[in-house]
Steps between C-alpha positions, in 0.01 A plus 500: 500500500172374390323814655701745285443292185121502551510876569684553172248272302215698650671820402577384155132409456383833620729676263397258224118584563585880536680531160416200268255704289759783440771265420262308269414823325879592464586144370210501253599838356834347404410161415167560339388153574316354810710180537828679483397775711403236752833353502664833535284575797644158651849609427462827656368364833765222500748787458347673790534197707868419429616883526366478863426866443356737764326814425450821684136529413233371265591763211865385500376112505252584206759692302773226544270237378377726184877566423597138549209386276584738220876385522414125488265542225760722291752202560258251385412683195856545407551112530202440278643755235843349517357140442338675184144357549239661311399733777172594345369138478649480859294778650180382329510164668148348474379813361468663839347844504512583863580855449244728633285710253681799613667719243737703744597149670551345153724789402698475830555111421662601167730754655867413509633314784692789647187689511233255609651455858539890580139565348356226707673606818417868453149491359364186637659455832549881580882489565700827471793532237723506805379172612507340171845615425614334853323183431622467128839636585528787247498883520176662558561706173493158314174423679356831383632445131339160480166619628508800266604276192235233602237782514576586159497149377170459661353815340603384154389131556142664625484727226572821694730779407876453606657798660 
């Protein structure tokens, strides 16, 4: 019915406004380029619409979007690598320097892909290792290992002592 379509539209719009900034930050952290990050944000919300997903709560909604955005970006980057483009030229399109002047954030942007999502969910969004494990479908021990390795990588990038 038309009424249910309108409701869905309204719900999608509300979900979009609630989460677009977070999803953009995730996409930018992978694509490192404004235009491509915006494309991946669009792709993430299209995926939400086509998945017809219902969420238990706002935390679940946000985590689903973060994990979906991360996976879409990883897939897109794999495709770019496969087509053997010069990825450095690709990420420097139009000489964009949108990366905020924040050494910690810049270091997180340089982390390996496996670490980026768990670090973001844990430190920036406050999810527990148990929640993260559920959302990215891996054991909690794996999440803890990735967080620990990411912390060591960040320490060395930021000039601190590694444990």
